[in-house]
Amino acid sequence: MSSHMMEGGHGDGFTPHGRSFPWLHVVGYLLSLVLTIIAFLAVLNHWLSGRTLISIIMLLAVMQIGIQLFFFMHFTEGHGPRYHIMALGFALFFTIIFVGGSVWIMSFGGSQAY
Amino acid sequence: MAVSNKDLSGVLARGQSAGHSHDENELRVAGFWIFLSTDMILFACLFATYLVLRGNTDAGPTPQQIFDVRGFTEETFILLTSSFTCGLATHAMHEGRRGGLITWLSITALLGLSFVGLEVSEFVHDVGVGATMQRSAFLSAFFTLVGTHGLHVSIGILWMISIMYQILKRGINATTARKLTIVGLYWHFLDVVWVFLFTVVYLMGVM
């Protein structure tokens, strides 16, 4: 019964909030810049080496996901069942299995050339 | 700050006399999260392929030889900034400011366009020095992974332009607000994928 409101034409169906400074976005942006710069400097200046360095920059990348999800995608908000969290958690599980599993199992292959 | 981080469902709840369309819009956003999850699995497969094959350069160009630090750094900061401006467009939408929305979304699309431009010039340069897709397993995996992301960004730019057109024509209503929210989620997701490309492909490549 309200489908006419949905499809517009009236320009309604939407009431804006008052104006406010986008603090959350600014903080998220600054944090993402800082994390990127740290990762960049760590690699280019050879602060650490090998696996430690890879672990550190991977950790920084994972923190970037958190920033995008929380500050920009408002992942934790919303009403009702959290199906999107379940879906993304499931995808994350597969991602870890695919990437980690592939790297792990292929590490037994020795040094064949393809 | 408190009003800036309201999610779409909060926005749509206002001004909707009946709950039906509100539920439908929420459902569409939830459906898009499902798409993002499947898209994440697509990228997981390409990342796994790349990580397995990245050492197999067949005596051809290596990551150290073809990756241009300045180029990928610029690409990274451009995409991070575009994710921010896209967030500002959503913020302007929540405040009902159409002008601000269009301005920030235009800036986002232009940043996206310059990102794609840099990536295309990087690829052209690579091919020019003999680093073609068919040269080695490393390069096949590299072009597939980075190219798939670039394709996503290109589609995102076209998508944003079409939404800007709709908003200019119809204004900000529940439908266009939902559409902008969804393209925003898509764009932030692509930024996350790029952060991993930057880390796994480029930084680990020049290490």
mmCIF file of C-alpha atoms in Angstrom:
data_model
loop_
_atom_site.group_PDB
_atom_site.id
_atom_site.type_symbol
_atom_site.label_atom_id
_atom_site.label_comp_id
_atom_site.label_asym_id
_atom_site.label_seq_id
_atom_site.Cartn_x
_atom_site.Cartn_y
_atom_site.Cartn_z
ATOM 1 C CA MET A 1 0.000 0.000 0.000
ATOM 2 C CA SER A 2 2.937 2.266 0.423
ATOM 3 C CA SER A 3 4.637 1.275 -2.785
ATOM 4 C CA HIS A 4 3.803 4.622 -4.366
ATOM 5 C CA MET A 5 5.899 6.249 -1.673
ATOM 6 C CA MET A 6 8.786 3.972 -2.457
ATOM 7 C CA GLU A 7 8.859 4.683 -6.134
ATOM 8 C CA GLY A 8 9.248 8.376 -5.621
ATOM 9 C CA GLY A 9 7.562 11.115 -7.546
ATOM 10 C CA HIS A 10 6.574 12.697 -4.268
ATOM 11 C CA GLY A 11 10.101 13.215 -3.107
ATOM 12 C CA ASP A 12 9.064 11.930 0.291
ATOM 13 C CA GLY A 13 9.556 8.687 2.127
ATOM 14 C CA PHE A 14 12.704 10.205 3.519
ATOM 15 C CA THR A 15 13.242 12.631 6.366
ATOM 16 C CA PRO A 16 16.760 13.941 6.777
ATOM 17 C CA HIS A 17 18.621 14.287 10.032
ATOM 18 C CA GLY A 18 19.926 17.615 11.181
ATOM 19 C CA ARG A 19 23.359 18.744 10.062
ATOM 20 C CA SER A 20 26.392 17.457 11.849
ATOM 21 C CA PHE A 21 30.109 17.183 11.289
ATOM 22 C CA PRO A 22 31.022 13.713 9.921
ATOM 23 C CA TRP A 23 33.405 12.842 12.770
ATOM 24 C CA LEU A 24 33.117 9.111 12.306
ATOM 25 C CA HIS A 25 34.166 9.314 8.672
ATOM 26 C CA VAL A 26 37.042 11.696 9.371
ATOM 27 C CA VAL A 27 38.390 9.506 12.169
ATOM 28 C CA GLY A 28 38.030 6.380 9.994
ATOM 29 C CA TYR A 29 39.860 8.073 7.132
ATOM 30 C CA LEU A 30 42.725 9.284 9.320
ATOM 31 C CA LEU A 31 43.104 5.839 10.901
ATOM 32 C CA SER A 32 43.184 4.156 7.492
ATOM 33 C CA LEU A 33 45.839 6.627 6.307
ATOM 34 C CA VAL A 34 47.969 6.036 9.404
ATOM 35 C CA LEU A 35 47.774 2.244 9.057
ATOM 36 C CA THR A 36 48.671 2.430 5.365
ATOM 37 C CA ILE A 37 51.637 4.704 6.013
ATOM 38 C CA ILE A 38 52.927 2.405 8.777
ATOM 39 C CA ALA A 39 52.691 -0.641 6.480
ATOM 40 C CA PHE A 40 54.388 1.277 3.701
ATOM 41 C CA LEU A 41 57.268 2.574 5.846
ATOM 42 C CA ALA A 42 57.781 -0.802 7.515
ATOM 43 C CA VAL A 43 58.321 -2.455 4.150
ATOM 44 C CA LEU A 44 60.332 0.239 2.397
ATOM 45 C CA ASN A 45 62.633 0.903 5.360
ATOM 46 C CA HIS A 46 63.071 -2.801 6.161
ATOM 47 C CA TRP A 47 62.117 -2.298 9.811
ATOM 48 C CA LEU A 48 61.689 -6.026 10.214
ATOM 49 C CA SER A 49 62.212 -8.937 7.925
ATOM 50 C CA GLY A 50 60.650 -12.093 6.580
ATOM 51 C CA ARG A 51 57.708 -13.605 8.356
ATOM 52 C CA THR A 52 57.556 -11.003 11.111
ATOM 53 C CA LEU A 53 57.175 -8.211 8.571
ATOM 54 C CA ILE A 54 54.542 -10.158 6.608
ATOM 55 C CA SER A 55 52.622 -10.849 9.821
ATOM 56 C CA ILE A 56 52.728 -7.186 10.804
ATOM 57 C CA ILE A 57 51.489 -5.841 7.466
ATOM 58 C CA MET A 58 48.784 -8.528 7.309
ATOM 59 C CA LEU A 59 47.660 -7.479 10.781
ATOM 60 C CA LEU A 60 47.544 -3.850 9.617
ATOM 61 C CA ALA A 61 45.408 -4.925 6.622
ATOM 62 C CA VAL A 62 43.012 -6.802 8.915
ATOM 63 C CA MET A 63 42.708 -3.662 11.055
ATOM 64 C CA GLN A 64 41.813 -1.777 7.879
ATOM 65 C CA ILE A 65 38.869 -4.156 7.357
ATOM 66 C CA GLY A 66 37.686 -3.315 10.856
ATOM 67 C CA ILE A 67 37.910 0.405 10.093
ATOM 68 C CA GLN A 68 35.956 0.145 6.843
ATOM 69 C CA LEU A 69 33.318 -2.068 8.431
ATOM 70 C CA PHE A 70 32.857 0.027 11.556
ATOM 71 C CA PHE A 71 33.469 3.622 10.448
ATOM 72 C CA PHE A 72 32.161 3.528 6.877
ATOM 73 C CA MET A 73 29.886 0.522 6.443
ATOM 74 C CA HIS A 74 28.269 0.813 9.914
ATOM 75 C CA PHE A 75 28.468 -2.925 10.167
ATOM 76 C CA THR A 76 27.484 -3.204 13.812
ATOM 77 C CA GLU A 77 24.294 -1.161 13.529
ATOM 78 C CA GLY A 78 20.894 -2.233 12.320
ATOM 79 C CA HIS A 79 17.815 -3.945 13.605
ATOM 80 C CA GLY A 80 16.551 -7.480 13.605
ATOM 81 C CA PRO A 81 18.543 -10.609 12.916
ATOM 82 C CA ARG A 82 22.146 -10.040 11.966
ATOM 83 C CA TYR A 83 22.092 -12.094 8.776
ATOM 84 C CA HIS A 84 24.742 -9.913 7.186
ATOM 85 C CA ILE A 85 27.170 -10.693 10.006
ATOM 86 C CA MET A 86 26.509 -14.416 9.606
ATOM 87 C CA ALA A 87 27.000 -14.227 5.826
ATOM 88 C CA LEU A 88 30.221 -12.273 6.127
ATOM 89 C CA GLY A 89 31.502 -14.536 8.898
ATOM 90 C CA PHE A 90 30.830 -17.541 6.701
ATOM 91 C CA ALA A 91 32.653 -15.893 3.779
ATOM 92 C CA LEU A 92 35.558 -15.035 6.054
ATOM 93 C CA PHE A 93 35.750 -18.669 7.149
ATOM 94 C CA PHE A 94 35.908 -19.810 3.509
ATOM 95 C CA THR A 95 38.486 -17.145 2.708
ATOM 96 C CA ILE A 96 40.792 -18.357 5.452
ATOM 97 C CA ILE A 97 40.334 -21.990 4.389
ATOM 98 C CA PHE A 98 40.901 -21.223 0.681
ATOM 99 C CA VAL A 99 43.898 -18.954 1.071
ATOM 100 C CA GLY A 100 45.521 -20.547 4.102
ATOM 101 C CA GLY A 101 44.786 -24.073 2.887
ATOM 102 C CA SER A 102 46.105 -23.439 -0.629
ATOM 103 C CA VAL A 103 49.313 -21.882 0.594
ATOM 104 C CA TRP A 104 49.812 -24.587 3.186
ATOM 105 C CA ILE A 105 49.202 -27.547 0.899
ATOM 106 C CA MET A 106 51.251 -26.132 -1.961
ATOM 107 C CA SER A 107 54.160 -25.564 0.395
ATOM 108 C CA PHE A 108 54.744 -29.334 0.232
ATOM 109 C CA GLY A 109 55.206 -29.239 -3.544
ATOM 110 C CA GLY A 110 58.903 -28.468 -3.518
ATOM 111 C CA SER A 111 60.164 -26.266 -6.307
ATOM 112 C CA GLN A 112 58.547 -27.418 -9.509
ATOM 113 C CA ALA A 113 58.275 -24.804 -12.211
ATOM 114 C CA TYR A 114 54.939 -24.196 -13.924
ATOM 115 C CA MET B 1 28.255 12.440 15.578
ATOM 116 C CA ALA B 2 25.321 10.568 16.953
ATOM 117 C CA VAL B 3 23.201 11.310 13.924
ATOM 118 C CA SER B 4 25.951 10.793 11.395
ATOM 119 C CA ASN B 5 26.290 7.092 11.942
ATOM 120 C CA LYS B 6 22.682 6.083 11.669
ATOM 121 C CA ASP B 7 22.340 3.156 9.369
ATOM 122 C CA LEU B 8 19.998 2.946 6.451
ATOM 123 C CA SER B 9 17.254 1.219 8.354
ATOM 124 C CA GLY B 10 17.097 4.162 10.716
ATOM 125 C CA VAL B 11 16.856 6.598 7.838
ATOM 126 C CA LEU B 12 14.225 4.602 6.062
ATOM 127 C CA ALA B 13 12.183 4.139 9.210
ATOM 128 C CA ARG B 14 11.593 7.857 9.296
ATOM 129 C CA GLY B 15 8.936 9.159 6.987
ATOM 130 C CA GLN B 16 7.623 5.723 6.185
ATOM 131 C CA SER B 17 4.042 5.505 7.314
ATOM 132 C CA ALA B 18 3.774 1.815 6.525
ATOM 133 C CA GLY B 19 6.372 -0.760 7.399
ATOM 134 C CA HIS B 20 6.162 -2.725 4.188
ATOM 135 C CA SER B 21 8.523 -0.785 1.938
ATOM 136 C CA HIS B 22 10.850 -0.165 4.851
ATOM 137 C CA ASP B 23 11.221 -3.924 5.274
ATOM 138 C CA GLU B 24 11.754 -4.343 1.563
ATOM 139 C CA ASN B 25 14.565 -1.791 1.509
ATOM 140 C CA GLU B 26 16.185 -3.428 4.526
ATOM 141 C CA LEU B 27 15.912 -6.783 2.840
ATOM 142 C CA ARG B 28 17.612 -5.446 -0.274
ATOM 143 C CA VAL B 29 20.509 -4.110 1.765
ATOM 144 C CA ALA B 30 20.769 -7.459 3.581
ATOM 145 C CA GLY B 31 20.741 -9.162 0.168
ATOM 146 C CA PHE B 32 23.613 -6.976 -0.936
ATOM 147 C CA TRP B 33 25.632 -8.109 2.074
ATOM 148 C CA ILE B 34 25.092 -11.671 0.793
ATOM 149 C CA PHE B 35 26.441 -10.600 -2.596
ATOM 150 C CA LEU B 36 29.473 -8.991 -0.943
ATOM 151 C CA SER B 37 30.106 -12.254 0.909
ATOM 152 C CA THR B 38 30.104 -14.229 -2.340
ATOM 153 C CA ASP B 39 32.275 -11.597 -4.009
ATOM 154 C CA MET B 40 34.691 -11.950 -1.115
ATOM 155 C CA ILE B 41 34.915 -15.691 -1.833
ATOM 156 C CA LEU B 42 35.665 -14.905 -5.491
ATOM 157 C CA PHE B 43 38.569 -12.709 -4.418
ATOM 158 C CA ALA B 44 39.676 -15.335 -1.885
ATOM 159 C CA CYS B 45 40.094 -17.827 -4.753
ATOM 160 C CA LEU B 46 42.084 -15.332 -6.820
ATOM 161 C CA PHE B 47 44.274 -14.427 -3.835
ATOM 162 C CA ALA B 48 44.909 -18.117 -3.127
ATOM 163 C CA THR B 49 45.878 -18.634 -6.782
ATOM 164 C CA TYR B 50 48.193 -15.648 -6.714
ATOM 165 C CA LEU B 51 49.892 -16.669 -3.466
ATOM 166 C CA VAL B 52 50.536 -20.173 -4.800
ATOM 167 C CA LEU B 53 51.863 -18.992 -8.166
ATOM 168 C CA ARG B 54 53.661 -15.774 -7.310
ATOM 169 C CA GLY B 55 57.077 -17.441 -7.208
ATOM 170 C CA ASN B 56 56.643 -19.071 -10.608
ATOM 171 C CA THR B 57 58.062 -16.375 -12.825
ATOM 172 C CA ASP B 58 59.483 -18.775 -15.446
ATOM 173 C CA ALA B 59 62.699 -16.710 -15.537
ATOM 174 C CA GLY B 60 60.579 -13.783 -16.732
ATOM 175 C CA PRO B 61 59.840 -10.477 -14.989
ATOM 176 C CA THR B 62 59.685 -10.709 -11.194
ATOM 177 C CA PRO B 63 57.469 -8.642 -8.878
ATOM 178 C CA GLN B 64 60.483 -6.533 -7.840
ATOM 179 C CA GLN B 65 61.205 -5.711 -11.485
ATOM 180 C CA ILE B 66 57.730 -4.613 -12.558
ATOM 181 C CA PHE B 67 56.102 -3.110 -9.447
ATOM 182 C CA ASP B 68 56.426 0.644 -9.338
ATOM 183 C CA VAL B 69 56.357 1.808 -5.710
ATOM 184 C CA ARG B 70 55.239 5.318 -6.553
ATOM 185 C CA GLY B 71 52.458 4.067 -8.823
ATOM 186 C CA PHE B 72 50.874 1.655 -6.379
ATOM 187 C CA THR B 73 51.261 4.102 -3.491
ATOM 188 C CA GLU B 74 49.323 6.721 -5.454
ATOM 189 C CA GLU B 75 46.664 4.166 -6.329
ATOM 190 C CA THR B 76 46.340 3.222 -2.650
ATOM 191 C CA PHE B 77 45.918 6.762 -1.362
ATOM 192 C CA ILE B 78 43.505 7.645 -4.161
ATOM 193 C CA LEU B 79 41.282 4.674 -3.331
ATOM 194 C CA LEU B 80 41.436 5.281 0.442
ATOM 195 C CA THR B 81 40.424 8.896 -0.149
ATOM 196 C CA SER B 82 37.596 7.868 -2.467
ATOM 197 C CA SER B 83 36.244 5.553 0.212
ATOM 198 C CA PHE B 84 36.208 8.555 2.565
ATOM 199 C CA THR B 85 34.481 10.872 0.056
ATOM 200 C CA CYS B 86 31.934 8.133 -0.638
ATOM 201 C CA GLY B 87 31.222 8.062 3.105
ATOM 202 C CA LEU B 88 30.788 11.850 3.022
ATOM 203 C CA ALA B 89 28.278 11.467 0.172
ATOM 204 C CA THR B 90 26.275 9.055 2.342
ATOM 205 C CA HIS B 91 26.569 11.504 5.242
ATOM 206 C CA ALA B 92 25.188 14.319 3.053
ATOM 207 C CA MET B 93 22.352 12.001 2.030
ATOM 208 C CA HIS B 94 21.435 11.401 5.675
ATOM 209 C CA GLU B 95 21.227 15.171 6.108
ATOM 210 C CA GLY B 96 19.086 15.495 2.995
ATOM 211 C CA ARG B 97 21.650 17.710 1.229
ATOM 212 C CA ARG B 98 21.386 16.800 -2.429
ATOM 213 C CA GLY B 99 24.051 19.257 -3.555
ATOM 214 C CA GLY B 100 26.589 17.924 -1.085
ATOM 215 C CA LEU B 101 25.703 14.382 -2.010
ATOM 216 C CA ILE B 102 26.233 14.976 -5.736
ATOM 217 C CA THR B 103 29.482 16.868 -5.107
ATOM 218 C CA TRP B 104 31.022 14.148 -2.924
ATOM 219 C CA LEU B 105 29.795 11.360 -5.177
ATOM 220 C CA SER B 106 31.259 13.146 -8.221
ATOM 221 C CA ILE B 107 34.596 13.475 -6.413
ATOM 222 C CA THR B 108 34.426 9.771 -5.521
ATOM 223 C CA ALA B 109 33.752 8.816 -9.139
ATOM 224 C CA LEU B 110 36.597 11.066 -10.368
ATOM 225 C CA LEU B 111 39.013 9.539 -7.843
ATOM 226 C CA GLY B 112 37.856 6.104 -8.983
ATOM 227 C CA LEU B 113 38.454 7.120 -12.571
ATOM 228 C CA SER B 114 41.992 8.314 -11.813
ATOM 229 C CA PHE B 115 42.620 5.038 -9.966
ATOM 230 C CA VAL B 116 41.530 3.042 -13.020
ATOM 231 C CA GLY B 117 43.609 5.345 -15.225
ATOM 232 C CA LEU B 118 46.739 4.698 -13.137
ATOM 233 C CA GLU B 119 46.078 0.970 -13.174
ATOM 234 C CA VAL B 120 45.622 0.901 -16.938
ATOM 235 C CA SER B 121 48.860 2.851 -17.442
ATOM 236 C CA GLU B 122 50.605 0.413 -15.065
ATOM 237 C CA PHE B 123 49.335 -2.536 -17.120
ATOM 238 C CA VAL B 124 50.336 -0.863 -20.392
ATOM 239 C CA HIS B 125 53.813 -0.251 -18.994
ATOM 240 C CA ASP B 126 54.092 -3.876 -17.818
ATOM 241 C CA VAL B 127 53.098 -5.207 -21.220
ATOM 242 C CA GLY B 128 55.563 -2.793 -22.819
ATOM 243 C CA VAL B 129 58.464 -4.351 -20.918
ATOM 244 C CA GLY B 130 57.356 -7.876 -21.805
ATOM 245 C CA ALA B 131 55.387 -8.644 -18.648
ATOM 246 C CA THR B 132 52.307 -9.929 -20.434
ATOM 247 C CA MET B 133 49.596 -12.097 -18.950
ATOM 248 C CA GLN B 134 50.773 -15.205 -20.826
ATOM 249 C CA ARG B 135 54.451 -14.776 -19.882
ATOM 250 C CA SER B 136 54.397 -16.729 -16.595
ATOM 251 C CA ALA B 137 52.104 -18.205 -13.964
ATOM 252 C CA PHE B 138 52.933 -15.270 -11.683
ATOM 253 C CA LEU B 139 51.834 -12.746 -14.310
ATOM 254 C CA SER B 140 48.656 -14.684 -15.194
ATOM 255 C CA ALA B 141 47.647 -14.712 -11.528
ATOM 256 C CA PHE B 142 48.680 -11.073 -11.080
ATOM 257 C CA PHE B 143 46.695 -9.685 -14.016
ATOM 258 C CA THR B 144 43.647 -11.809 -13.150
ATOM 259 C CA LEU B 145 43.590 -10.713 -9.507
ATOM 260 C CA VAL B 146 44.377 -7.026 -9.986
ATOM 261 C CA GLY B 147 42.322 -6.824 -13.197
ATOM 262 C CA THR B 148 39.239 -8.315 -11.515
ATOM 263 C CA HIS B 149 39.468 -5.631 -8.845
ATOM 264 C CA GLY B 150 39.953 -2.936 -11.505
ATOM 265 C CA LEU B 151 36.875 -4.229 -13.328
ATOM 266 C CA HIS B 152 34.875 -3.999 -10.102
ATOM 267 C CA VAL B 153 36.004 -0.399 -9.634
ATOM 268 C CA SER B 154 35.087 0.459 -13.231
ATOM 269 C CA ILE B 155 31.600 -1.010 -12.775
ATOM 270 C CA GLY B 156 31.302 0.933 -9.512
ATOM 271 C CA ILE B 157 32.021 4.203 -11.340
ATOM 272 C CA LEU B 158 29.282 3.546 -13.935
ATOM 273 C CA TRP B 159 26.928 2.527 -11.119
ATOM 274 C CA MET B 160 27.622 5.768 -9.214
ATOM 275 C CA ILE B 161 26.999 7.860 -12.315
ATOM 276 C CA SER B 162 23.622 6.197 -12.845
ATOM 277 C CA ILE B 163 22.677 6.819 -9.203
ATOM 278 C CA MET B 164 23.741 10.466 -9.453
ATOM 279 C CA TYR B 165 21.440 10.765 -12.460
ATOM 280 C CA GLN B 166 18.547 9.216 -10.520
ATOM 281 C CA ILE B 167 19.119 11.491 -7.533
ATOM 282 C CA LEU B 168 19.290 14.586 -9.729
ATOM 283 C CA LYS B 169 16.041 13.531 -11.372
ATOM 284 C CA ARG B 170 14.038 12.262 -8.389
ATOM 285 C CA GLY B 171 15.739 13.744 -5.345
ATOM 286 C CA ILE B 172 16.592 11.896 -2.153
ATOM 287 C CA ASN B 173 13.795 9.516 -1.225
ATOM 288 C CA ALA B 174 13.685 6.102 0.419
ATOM 289 C CA THR B 175 14.511 4.342 -2.864
ATOM 290 C CA THR B 176 17.420 6.503 -3.965
ATOM 291 C CA ALA B 177 18.737 6.540 -0.376
ATOM 292 C CA ARG B 178 18.776 2.749 -0.366
ATOM 293 C CA LYS B 179 20.521 2.683 -3.756
ATOM 294 C CA LEU B 180 23.216 5.074 -2.606
ATOM 295 C CA THR B 181 23.718 3.067 0.587
ATOM 296 C CA ILE B 182 24.237 -0.088 -1.454
ATOM 297 C CA VAL B 183 26.731 1.451 -3.897
ATOM 298 C CA GLY B 184 28.514 2.884 -0.850
ATOM 299 C CA LEU B 185 28.830 -0.569 0.689
ATOM 300 C CA TYR B 186 30.177 -1.849 -2.639
ATOM 301 C CA TRP B 187 32.763 0.918 -2.812
ATOM 302 C CA HIS B 188 34.001 0.435 0.770
ATOM 303 C CA PHE B 189 34.239 -3.290 0.069
ATOM 304 C CA LEU B 190 36.451 -2.604 -2.963
ATOM 305 C CA ASP B 191 38.646 -0.453 -0.765
ATOM 306 C CA VAL B 192 39.075 -3.380 1.645
ATOM 307 C CA VAL B 193 39.991 -5.667 -1.258
ATOM 308 C CA TRP B 194 42.531 -3.118 -2.462
ATOM 309 C CA VAL B 195 44.127 -2.897 0.991
ATOM 310 C CA PHE B 196 44.807 -6.630 0.678
ATOM 311 C CA LEU B 197 46.048 -6.252 -2.908
ATOM 312 C CA PHE B 198 48.352 -3.484 -1.739
ATOM 313 C CA THR B 199 49.624 -5.655 1.114
ATOM 314 C CA VAL B 200 49.780 -9.132 -0.415
ATOM 315 C CA VAL B 201 50.645 -8.301 -4.025
ATOM 316 C CA TYR B 202 52.551 -5.024 -3.991
ATOM 317 C CA LEU B 203 54.176 -4.667 -0.566
ATOM 318 C CA MET B 204 55.087 -8.348 -0.346
ATOM 319 C CA GLY B 205 56.213 -8.122 -3.973
ATOM 320 C CA VAL B 206 58.770 -5.399 -3.380
ATOM 321 C CA MET B 207 59.842 -6.767 0.006
#
